[in-house]
Short mmCIF file of C-alpha atoms and ligand atoms in Angstrom, two decimals:
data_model
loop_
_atom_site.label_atom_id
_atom_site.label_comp_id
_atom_site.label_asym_id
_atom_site.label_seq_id
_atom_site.Cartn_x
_atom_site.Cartn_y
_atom_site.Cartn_z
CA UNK A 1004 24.86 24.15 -2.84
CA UNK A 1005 25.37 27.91 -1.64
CA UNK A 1006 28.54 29.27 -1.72
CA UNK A 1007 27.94 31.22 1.68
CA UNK A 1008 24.75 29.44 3.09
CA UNK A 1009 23.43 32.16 5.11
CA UNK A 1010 19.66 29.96 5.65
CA UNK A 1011 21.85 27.18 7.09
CA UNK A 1012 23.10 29.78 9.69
CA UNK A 1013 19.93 31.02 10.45
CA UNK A 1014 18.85 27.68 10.76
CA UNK A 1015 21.05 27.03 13.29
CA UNK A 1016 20.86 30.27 15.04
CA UNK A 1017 17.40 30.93 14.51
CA UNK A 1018 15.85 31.13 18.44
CA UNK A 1019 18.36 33.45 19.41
CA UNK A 1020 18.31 35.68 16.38
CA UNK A 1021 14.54 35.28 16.57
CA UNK A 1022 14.33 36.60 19.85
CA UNK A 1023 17.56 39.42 19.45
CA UNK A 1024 15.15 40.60 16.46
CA UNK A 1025 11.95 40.74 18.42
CA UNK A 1026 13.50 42.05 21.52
CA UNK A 1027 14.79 45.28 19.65
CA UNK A 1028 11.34 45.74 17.97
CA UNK A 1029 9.75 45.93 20.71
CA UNK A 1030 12.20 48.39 22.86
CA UNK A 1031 11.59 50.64 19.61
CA UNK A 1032 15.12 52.31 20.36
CA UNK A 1033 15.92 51.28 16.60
CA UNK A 1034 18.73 53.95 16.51
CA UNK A 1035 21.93 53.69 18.76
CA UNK A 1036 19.62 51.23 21.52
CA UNK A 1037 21.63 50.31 24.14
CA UNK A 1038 22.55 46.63 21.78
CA UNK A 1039 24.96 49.24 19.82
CA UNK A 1040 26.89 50.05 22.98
CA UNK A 1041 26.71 46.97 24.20
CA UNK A 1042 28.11 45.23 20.69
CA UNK A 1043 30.92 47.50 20.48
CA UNK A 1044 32.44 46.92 23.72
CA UNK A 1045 32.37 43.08 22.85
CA UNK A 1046 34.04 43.45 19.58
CA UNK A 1047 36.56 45.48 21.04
CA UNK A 1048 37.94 42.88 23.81
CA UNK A 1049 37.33 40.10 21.22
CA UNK A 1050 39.91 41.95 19.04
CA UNK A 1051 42.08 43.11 21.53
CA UNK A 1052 41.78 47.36 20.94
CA UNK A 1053 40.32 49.89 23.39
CA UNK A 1054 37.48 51.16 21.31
CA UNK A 1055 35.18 50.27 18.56
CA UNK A 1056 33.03 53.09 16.67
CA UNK A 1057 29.87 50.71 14.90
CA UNK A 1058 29.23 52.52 11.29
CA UNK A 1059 26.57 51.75 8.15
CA UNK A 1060 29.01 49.51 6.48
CA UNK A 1061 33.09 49.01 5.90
CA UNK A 1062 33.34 51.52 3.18
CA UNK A 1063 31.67 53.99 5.77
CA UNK A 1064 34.33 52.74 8.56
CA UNK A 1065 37.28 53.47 5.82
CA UNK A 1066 36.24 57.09 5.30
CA UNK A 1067 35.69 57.88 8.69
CA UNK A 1068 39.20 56.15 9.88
CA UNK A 1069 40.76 58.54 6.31
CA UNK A 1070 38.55 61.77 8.23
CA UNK A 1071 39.27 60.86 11.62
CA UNK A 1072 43.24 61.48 10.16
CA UNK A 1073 42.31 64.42 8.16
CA UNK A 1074 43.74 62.67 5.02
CA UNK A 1075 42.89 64.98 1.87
CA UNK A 1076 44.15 66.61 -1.08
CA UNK A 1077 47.18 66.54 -2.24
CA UNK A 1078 47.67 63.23 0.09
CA UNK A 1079 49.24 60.09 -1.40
CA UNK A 1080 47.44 56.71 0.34
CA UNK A 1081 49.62 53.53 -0.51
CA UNK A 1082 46.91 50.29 -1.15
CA UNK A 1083 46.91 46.85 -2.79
CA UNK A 1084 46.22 46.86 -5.96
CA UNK A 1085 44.36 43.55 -5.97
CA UNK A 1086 41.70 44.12 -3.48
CA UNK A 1087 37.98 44.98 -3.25
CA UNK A 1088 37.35 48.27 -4.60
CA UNK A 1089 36.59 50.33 -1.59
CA UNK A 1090 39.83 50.13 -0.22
CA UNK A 1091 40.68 52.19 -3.25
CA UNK A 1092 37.61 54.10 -3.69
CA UNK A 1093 37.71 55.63 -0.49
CA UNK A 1094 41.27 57.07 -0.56
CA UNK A 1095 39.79 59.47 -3.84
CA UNK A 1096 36.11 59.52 -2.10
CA UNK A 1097 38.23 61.80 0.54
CA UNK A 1098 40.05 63.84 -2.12
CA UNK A 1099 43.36 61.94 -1.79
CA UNK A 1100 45.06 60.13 -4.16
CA UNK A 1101 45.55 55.86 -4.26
CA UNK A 1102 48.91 54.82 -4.86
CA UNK A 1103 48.72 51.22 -5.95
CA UNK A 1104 51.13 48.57 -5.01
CA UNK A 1105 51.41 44.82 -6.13
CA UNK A 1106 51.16 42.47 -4.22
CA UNK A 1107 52.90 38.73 -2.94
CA UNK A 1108 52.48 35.65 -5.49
CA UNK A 1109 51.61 33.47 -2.35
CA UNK A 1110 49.03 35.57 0.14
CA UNK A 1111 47.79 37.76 -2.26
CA UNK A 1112 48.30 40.77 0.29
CA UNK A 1113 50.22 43.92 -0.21
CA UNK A 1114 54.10 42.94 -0.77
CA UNK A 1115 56.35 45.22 1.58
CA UNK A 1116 58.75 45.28 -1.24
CA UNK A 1117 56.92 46.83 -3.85
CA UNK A 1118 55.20 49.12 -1.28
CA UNK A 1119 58.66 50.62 -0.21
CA UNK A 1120 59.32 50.70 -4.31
CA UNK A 1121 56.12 52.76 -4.57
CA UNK A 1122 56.77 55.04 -0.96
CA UNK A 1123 59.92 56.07 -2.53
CA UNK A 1124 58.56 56.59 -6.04
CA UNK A 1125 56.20 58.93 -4.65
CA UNK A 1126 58.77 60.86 -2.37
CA UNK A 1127 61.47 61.27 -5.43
CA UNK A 1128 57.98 62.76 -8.10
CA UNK A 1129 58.02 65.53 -5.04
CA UNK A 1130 53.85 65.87 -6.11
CA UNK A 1131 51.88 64.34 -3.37
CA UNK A 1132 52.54 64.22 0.04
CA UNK A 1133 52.91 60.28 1.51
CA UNK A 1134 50.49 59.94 4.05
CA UNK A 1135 48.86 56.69 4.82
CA UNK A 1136 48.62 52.78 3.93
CA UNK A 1137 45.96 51.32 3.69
CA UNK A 1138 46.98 47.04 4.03
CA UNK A 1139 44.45 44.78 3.25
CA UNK A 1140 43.99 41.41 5.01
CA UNK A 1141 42.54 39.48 1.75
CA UNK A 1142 40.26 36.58 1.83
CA UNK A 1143 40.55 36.69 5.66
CA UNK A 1144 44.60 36.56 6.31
CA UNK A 1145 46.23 39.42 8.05
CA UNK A 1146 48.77 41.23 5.70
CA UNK A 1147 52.46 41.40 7.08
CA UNK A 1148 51.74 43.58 9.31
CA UNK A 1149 55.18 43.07 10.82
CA UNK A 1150 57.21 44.77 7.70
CA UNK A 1151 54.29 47.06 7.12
CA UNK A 1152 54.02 48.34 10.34
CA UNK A 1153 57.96 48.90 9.99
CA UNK A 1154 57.55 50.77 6.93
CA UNK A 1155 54.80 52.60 8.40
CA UNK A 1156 57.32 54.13 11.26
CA UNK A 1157 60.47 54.36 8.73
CA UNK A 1158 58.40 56.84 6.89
CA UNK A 1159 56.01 58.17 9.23
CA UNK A 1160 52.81 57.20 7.75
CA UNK A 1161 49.35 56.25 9.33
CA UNK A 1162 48.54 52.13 9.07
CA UNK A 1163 45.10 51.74 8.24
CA UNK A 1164 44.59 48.01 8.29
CA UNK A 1165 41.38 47.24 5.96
CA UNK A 1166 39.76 44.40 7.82
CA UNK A 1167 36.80 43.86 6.41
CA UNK A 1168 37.72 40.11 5.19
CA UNK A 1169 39.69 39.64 8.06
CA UNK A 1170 38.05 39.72 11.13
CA UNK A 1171 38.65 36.47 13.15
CA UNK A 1172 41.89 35.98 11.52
CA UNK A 1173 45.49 35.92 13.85
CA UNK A 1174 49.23 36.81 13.91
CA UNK A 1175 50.76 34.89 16.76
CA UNK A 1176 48.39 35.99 19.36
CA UNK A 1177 47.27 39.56 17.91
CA UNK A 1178 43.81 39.40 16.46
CA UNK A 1179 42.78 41.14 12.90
CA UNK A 1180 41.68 44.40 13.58
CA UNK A 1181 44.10 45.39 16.24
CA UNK A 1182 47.10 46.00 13.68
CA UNK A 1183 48.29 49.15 12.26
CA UNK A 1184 47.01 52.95 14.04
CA UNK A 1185 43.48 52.18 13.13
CA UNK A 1186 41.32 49.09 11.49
CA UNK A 1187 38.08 48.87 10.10
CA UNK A 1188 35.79 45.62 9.16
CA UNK A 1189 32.54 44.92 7.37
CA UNK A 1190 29.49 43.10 8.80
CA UNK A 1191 27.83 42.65 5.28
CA UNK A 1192 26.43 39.36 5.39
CA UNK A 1193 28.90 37.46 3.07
CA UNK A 1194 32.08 38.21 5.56
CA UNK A 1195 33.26 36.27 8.05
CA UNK A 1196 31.22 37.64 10.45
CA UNK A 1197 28.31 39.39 8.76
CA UNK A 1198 24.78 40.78 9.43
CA UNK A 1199 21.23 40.89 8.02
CA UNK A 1200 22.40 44.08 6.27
CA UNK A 1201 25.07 46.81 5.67
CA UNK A 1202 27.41 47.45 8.74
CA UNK A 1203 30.78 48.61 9.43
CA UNK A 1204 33.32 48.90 12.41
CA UNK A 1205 36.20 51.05 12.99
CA UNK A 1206 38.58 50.06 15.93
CA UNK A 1207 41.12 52.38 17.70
CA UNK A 1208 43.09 52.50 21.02
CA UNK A 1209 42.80 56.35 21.07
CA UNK A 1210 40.30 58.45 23.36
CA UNK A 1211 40.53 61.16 20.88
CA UNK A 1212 39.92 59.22 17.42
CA UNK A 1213 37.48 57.37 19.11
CA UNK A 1214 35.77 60.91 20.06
CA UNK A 1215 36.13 62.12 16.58
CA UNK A 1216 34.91 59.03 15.00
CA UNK A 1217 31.71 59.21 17.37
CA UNK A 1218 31.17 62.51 16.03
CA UNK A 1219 31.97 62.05 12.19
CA UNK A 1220 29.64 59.15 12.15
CA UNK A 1221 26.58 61.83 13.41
CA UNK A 1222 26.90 64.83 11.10
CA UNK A 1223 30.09 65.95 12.76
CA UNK A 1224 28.00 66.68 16.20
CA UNK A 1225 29.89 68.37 19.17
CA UNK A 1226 28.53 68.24 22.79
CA UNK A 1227 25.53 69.10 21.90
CA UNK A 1228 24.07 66.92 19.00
CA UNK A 1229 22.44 69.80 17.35
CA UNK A 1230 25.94 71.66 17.91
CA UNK A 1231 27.42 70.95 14.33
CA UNK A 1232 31.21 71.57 14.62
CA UNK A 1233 32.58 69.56 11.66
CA UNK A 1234 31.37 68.38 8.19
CA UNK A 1235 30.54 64.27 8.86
CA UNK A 1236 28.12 61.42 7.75
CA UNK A 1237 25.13 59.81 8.68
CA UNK A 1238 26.62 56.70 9.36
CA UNK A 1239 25.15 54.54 12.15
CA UNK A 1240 24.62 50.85 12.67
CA UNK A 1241 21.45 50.13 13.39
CA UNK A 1242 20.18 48.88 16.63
CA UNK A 1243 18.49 45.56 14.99
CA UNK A 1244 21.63 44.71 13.01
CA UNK A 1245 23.93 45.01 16.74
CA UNK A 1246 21.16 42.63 18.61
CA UNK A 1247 21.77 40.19 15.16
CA UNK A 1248 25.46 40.62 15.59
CA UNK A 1249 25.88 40.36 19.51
CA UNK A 1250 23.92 36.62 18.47
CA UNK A 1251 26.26 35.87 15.23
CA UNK A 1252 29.55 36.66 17.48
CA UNK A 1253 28.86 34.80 20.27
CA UNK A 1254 28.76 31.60 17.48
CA UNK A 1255 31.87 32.94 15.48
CA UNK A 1256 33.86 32.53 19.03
CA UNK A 1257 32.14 29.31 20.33
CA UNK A 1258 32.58 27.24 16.96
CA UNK A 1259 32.06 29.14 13.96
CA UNK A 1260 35.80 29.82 13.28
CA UNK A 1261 37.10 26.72 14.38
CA UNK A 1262 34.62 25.14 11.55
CA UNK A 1263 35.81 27.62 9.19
CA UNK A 1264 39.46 26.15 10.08
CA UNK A 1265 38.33 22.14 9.91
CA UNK A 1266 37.03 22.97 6.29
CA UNK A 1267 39.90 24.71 5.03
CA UNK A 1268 41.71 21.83 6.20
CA UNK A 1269 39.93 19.33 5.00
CA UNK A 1270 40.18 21.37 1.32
CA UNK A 1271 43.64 21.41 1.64
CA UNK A 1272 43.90 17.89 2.32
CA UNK A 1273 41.88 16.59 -0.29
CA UNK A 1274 43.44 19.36 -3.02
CA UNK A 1275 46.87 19.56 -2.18
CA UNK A 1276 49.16 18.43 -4.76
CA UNK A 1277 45.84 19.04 -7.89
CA UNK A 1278 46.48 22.87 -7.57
CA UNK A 1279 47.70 25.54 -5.14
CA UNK A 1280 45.80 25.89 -1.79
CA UNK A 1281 45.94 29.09 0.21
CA UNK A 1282 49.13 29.68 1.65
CA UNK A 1283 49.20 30.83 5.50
CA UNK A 1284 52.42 31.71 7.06
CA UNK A 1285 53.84 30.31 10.09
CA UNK A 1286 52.21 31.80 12.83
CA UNK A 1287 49.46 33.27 10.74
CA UNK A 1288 45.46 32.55 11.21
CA UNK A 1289 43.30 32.93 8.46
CA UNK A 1290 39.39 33.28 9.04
CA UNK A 1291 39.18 32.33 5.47
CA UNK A 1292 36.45 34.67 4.24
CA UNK A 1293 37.38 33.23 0.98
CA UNK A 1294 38.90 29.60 0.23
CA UNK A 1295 40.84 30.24 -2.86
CA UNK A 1296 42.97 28.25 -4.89
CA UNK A 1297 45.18 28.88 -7.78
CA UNK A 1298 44.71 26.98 -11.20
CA UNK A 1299 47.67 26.82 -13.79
CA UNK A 1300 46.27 29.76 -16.32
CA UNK A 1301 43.07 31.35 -17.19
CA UNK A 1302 41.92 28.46 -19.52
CA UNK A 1303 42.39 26.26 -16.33
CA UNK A 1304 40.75 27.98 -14.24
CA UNK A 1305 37.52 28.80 -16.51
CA UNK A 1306 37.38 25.41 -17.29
CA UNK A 1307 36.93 24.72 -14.21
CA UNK A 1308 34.84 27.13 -12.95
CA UNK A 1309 32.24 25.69 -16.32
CA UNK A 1310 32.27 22.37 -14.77
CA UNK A 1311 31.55 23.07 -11.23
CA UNK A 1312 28.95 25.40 -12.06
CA UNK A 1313 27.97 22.46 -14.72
CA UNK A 1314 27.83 20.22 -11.25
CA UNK A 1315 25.65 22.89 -9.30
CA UNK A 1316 28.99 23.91 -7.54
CA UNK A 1317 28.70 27.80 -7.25
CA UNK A 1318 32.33 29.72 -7.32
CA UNK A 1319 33.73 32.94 -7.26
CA UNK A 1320 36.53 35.14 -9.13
CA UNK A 1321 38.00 37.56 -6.52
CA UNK A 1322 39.00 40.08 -8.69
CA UNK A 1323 39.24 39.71 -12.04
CA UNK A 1324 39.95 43.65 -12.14
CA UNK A 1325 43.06 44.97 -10.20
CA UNK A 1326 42.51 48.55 -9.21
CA UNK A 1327 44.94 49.58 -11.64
CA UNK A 1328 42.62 47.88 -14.39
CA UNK A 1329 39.82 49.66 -13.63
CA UNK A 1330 38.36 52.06 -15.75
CA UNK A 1331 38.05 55.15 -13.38
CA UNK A 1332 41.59 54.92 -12.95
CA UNK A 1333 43.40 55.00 -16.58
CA UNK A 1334 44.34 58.42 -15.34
CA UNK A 1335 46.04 57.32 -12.19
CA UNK A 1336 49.77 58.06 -12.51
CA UNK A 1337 50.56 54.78 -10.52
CA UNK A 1338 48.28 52.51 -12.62
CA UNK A 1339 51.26 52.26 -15.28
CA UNK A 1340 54.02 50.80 -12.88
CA UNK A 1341 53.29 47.19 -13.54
CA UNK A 1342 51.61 44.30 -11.12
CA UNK A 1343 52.71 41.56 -12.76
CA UNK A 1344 51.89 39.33 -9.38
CA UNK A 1345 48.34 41.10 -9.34
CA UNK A 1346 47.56 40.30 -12.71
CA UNK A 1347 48.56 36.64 -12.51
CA UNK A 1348 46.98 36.17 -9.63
CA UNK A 1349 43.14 37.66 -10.96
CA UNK A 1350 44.10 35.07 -14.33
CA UNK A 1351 44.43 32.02 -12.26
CA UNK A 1352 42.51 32.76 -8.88
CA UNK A 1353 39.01 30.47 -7.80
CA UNK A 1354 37.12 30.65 -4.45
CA UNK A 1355 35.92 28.07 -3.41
CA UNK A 1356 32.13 27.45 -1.46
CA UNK A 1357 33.05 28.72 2.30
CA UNK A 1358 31.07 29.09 5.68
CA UNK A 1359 31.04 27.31 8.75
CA UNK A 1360 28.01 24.87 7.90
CA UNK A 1361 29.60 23.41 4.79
CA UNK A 1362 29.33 19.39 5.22
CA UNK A 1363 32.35 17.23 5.15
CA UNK A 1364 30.62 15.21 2.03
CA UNK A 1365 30.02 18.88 0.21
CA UNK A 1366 33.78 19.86 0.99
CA UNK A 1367 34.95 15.98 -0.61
CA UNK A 1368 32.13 16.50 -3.64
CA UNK A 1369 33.71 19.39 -4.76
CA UNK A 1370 37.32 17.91 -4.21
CA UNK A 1371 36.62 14.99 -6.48
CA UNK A 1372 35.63 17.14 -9.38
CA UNK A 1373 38.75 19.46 -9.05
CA UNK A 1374 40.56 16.82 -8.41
CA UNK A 1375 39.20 14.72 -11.91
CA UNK A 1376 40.19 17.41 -14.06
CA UNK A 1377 39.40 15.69 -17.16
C1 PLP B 2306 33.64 44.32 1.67
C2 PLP B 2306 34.87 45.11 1.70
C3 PLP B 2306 34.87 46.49 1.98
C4 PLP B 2306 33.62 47.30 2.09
O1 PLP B 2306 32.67 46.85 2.99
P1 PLP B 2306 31.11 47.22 2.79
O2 PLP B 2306 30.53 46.87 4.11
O3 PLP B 2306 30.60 46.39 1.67
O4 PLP B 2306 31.02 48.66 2.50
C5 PLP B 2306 36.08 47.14 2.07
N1 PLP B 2306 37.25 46.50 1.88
C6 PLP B 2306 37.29 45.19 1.59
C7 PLP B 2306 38.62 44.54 1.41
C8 PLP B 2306 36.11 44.45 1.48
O5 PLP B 2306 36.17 43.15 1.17
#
């Protein structure tokens, strides 16, 4: 068993990507071809923003939504402390300092009360200036974008939402990706919607960030590409990887994420009750790029994690490192204010095997032997 069965994908997929991948061979416009273009409009109206700028990969689409903002020095950037590292990384890659903040017991995404906590820490130490957020939308549900985005206005600070696990995912009718001033995802192969590769979006509804982003992303080019008017990357997706993508979306919206719900369903079914499912507020979609539960303690949950590896059942610990744990932050002044949810959570936390082509017999296997518990 996989725990993200990219070959079963394929599988399924495999004419169309076959021909997507043969197609942009042979046009031999391997950099910004017209499938580039083409993908980005799509991914915009699927998410609901005006305009998305396709990068090399999510950590790419952070920095240039940080540049695009002119976030620097002396800037304070508020993020979760239990997330992937390049939400973090980025924020210092730029210059800036992170700011962690813990984050809820039950959706593992940034809690609006310790972020205010942290906002107002920050203000009263008078030594960096507040400037952004960066919210994460962990294991594919949207943070609460709803008191962040209040938070965001209360103290006049940019809202970067990090989607990179999140794309797919839903508040009320408002799709991942469309929250906050700007939002970024990741098309690495293991996320909900991934490609053969590295690849990156950034998503905006303003002409003018949009403009910038197009030029960050291309060695800070003005009108005239060879007209270098600000310091940027090289950061483009390439033209195979949007003909691969343009395929892979069209399955994400036809079925893919309605699978992705069944499963999760079926999980929480069959586990309910054993140990903690993923919680998903009223109103909230998850896209589930992870399906994690919560065991009792560490012991529990390493037991556990022997045996189904003992059973050829592959599984995950998202993260067993907060961001204040990690070692090139001991000198970061925040990483000594306490995350006691953060730290729980990375203690007792499992993910699960997840993608659309899991089997209803794989999804029960695996039940049974959480369930057993012996
Ligand atoms: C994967 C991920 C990123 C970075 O994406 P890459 O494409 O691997 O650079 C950033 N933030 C989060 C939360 C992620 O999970």
């Amino acid at each position: 068993m996989q725990f993200i069965d990219l070959k079963r994908q394929y599988k399924a997929l495999e004419p169309a990507i076959n021909k997507a991948v043969q197609e942009a061979i042979e046009s031999a416009h391997f950099i910004m071809g017209p499938e580039v273009r083409a993908l980005e409009e799509k991914l915009a109206e699927y998410v609901g923003r005006k305009y998305c700028v396709t990068c090399a990969n999510g950590t790419d689409a952070l920095r240039l939504a940080l540049a695009a903002y002119d976030i620097k020095k002396g800037d304070a950037v508020f993020v979760p402390t239990f997330t992937f590292y390049a939400s973090a990384e980025v924020i210092s890659l730029v210059g800036a300092v992170p700011v962690f903040v813990d984050v809820d017991p039950r959706t593992y995404n940034i809690c609006p009360r310790s972020l205010r906590e942290a906002i107002e820490r920050v203000k009263k130490e008078e030594k960096l200036r507040p400037r952004a957020i960066i919210a994460v939308d962990l294991f594919g549900l949207p943070a609460d974008y709803p008191a962040i985005e209040k938070l965001a206005i209360e103290y006049n600070l940019l809202l970067i939402e990090d989607g990179a696990q999140g794309f797919g995912g839903m508040i009320g009718e408002k799709r991942a990706c469309s929250f906050g001033d700007i939002a970024t995802t990741s098309f690495f192969p293991a996320k909900p919607l991934g490609c053969y590769g590295d690849g990156g979006a950034v998503f905006t509804d303003e002409e003018k960030v949009k403009d910038l982003l197009e030029s960050l992303k291309v060695h800070g080019k003005g009108q005239d590409k060879y007209d270098n008017v600000r310091i940027g990357l090289n950061s483009r997706l390439d033209t195979m990887q949007a003909a691969i993508l343009s395929v892979k979306l069209k399955a994400f919206r036809e079925y893919e994420m309605k699978r992705r719900q069944e499963i999760a369903k079926l999980y929480d079914l069959l586990l309910g009750g054993t140990v903690d499912v993923p919680h998903i507020p009223e109103g909230y979609v998850s896209s589930y790029a992870q399906y994690s539960i919560l065991l009792k303690d560490e012991v529990e949950r390493d037991q556990l994690q022997k045996k189904l590896s003992e059973c050829s059942v592959p599984s995950m610990i998202y993260y067993k490192k907060s961001m204040h744990q990690q070692t090139v932050y001991r000198n970061n002044s925040s990483a000594y204010w306490g995350f006691p949810n953060a730290e729980t959570v990375s203690q007792r936390i499992l993910s699960l095997p997840m993608h659309p082509y899991l089997t209803e017999d794989e999804v029960t296997y695996i039940c049974k032997l959480i369930a057993e518990k012996d």
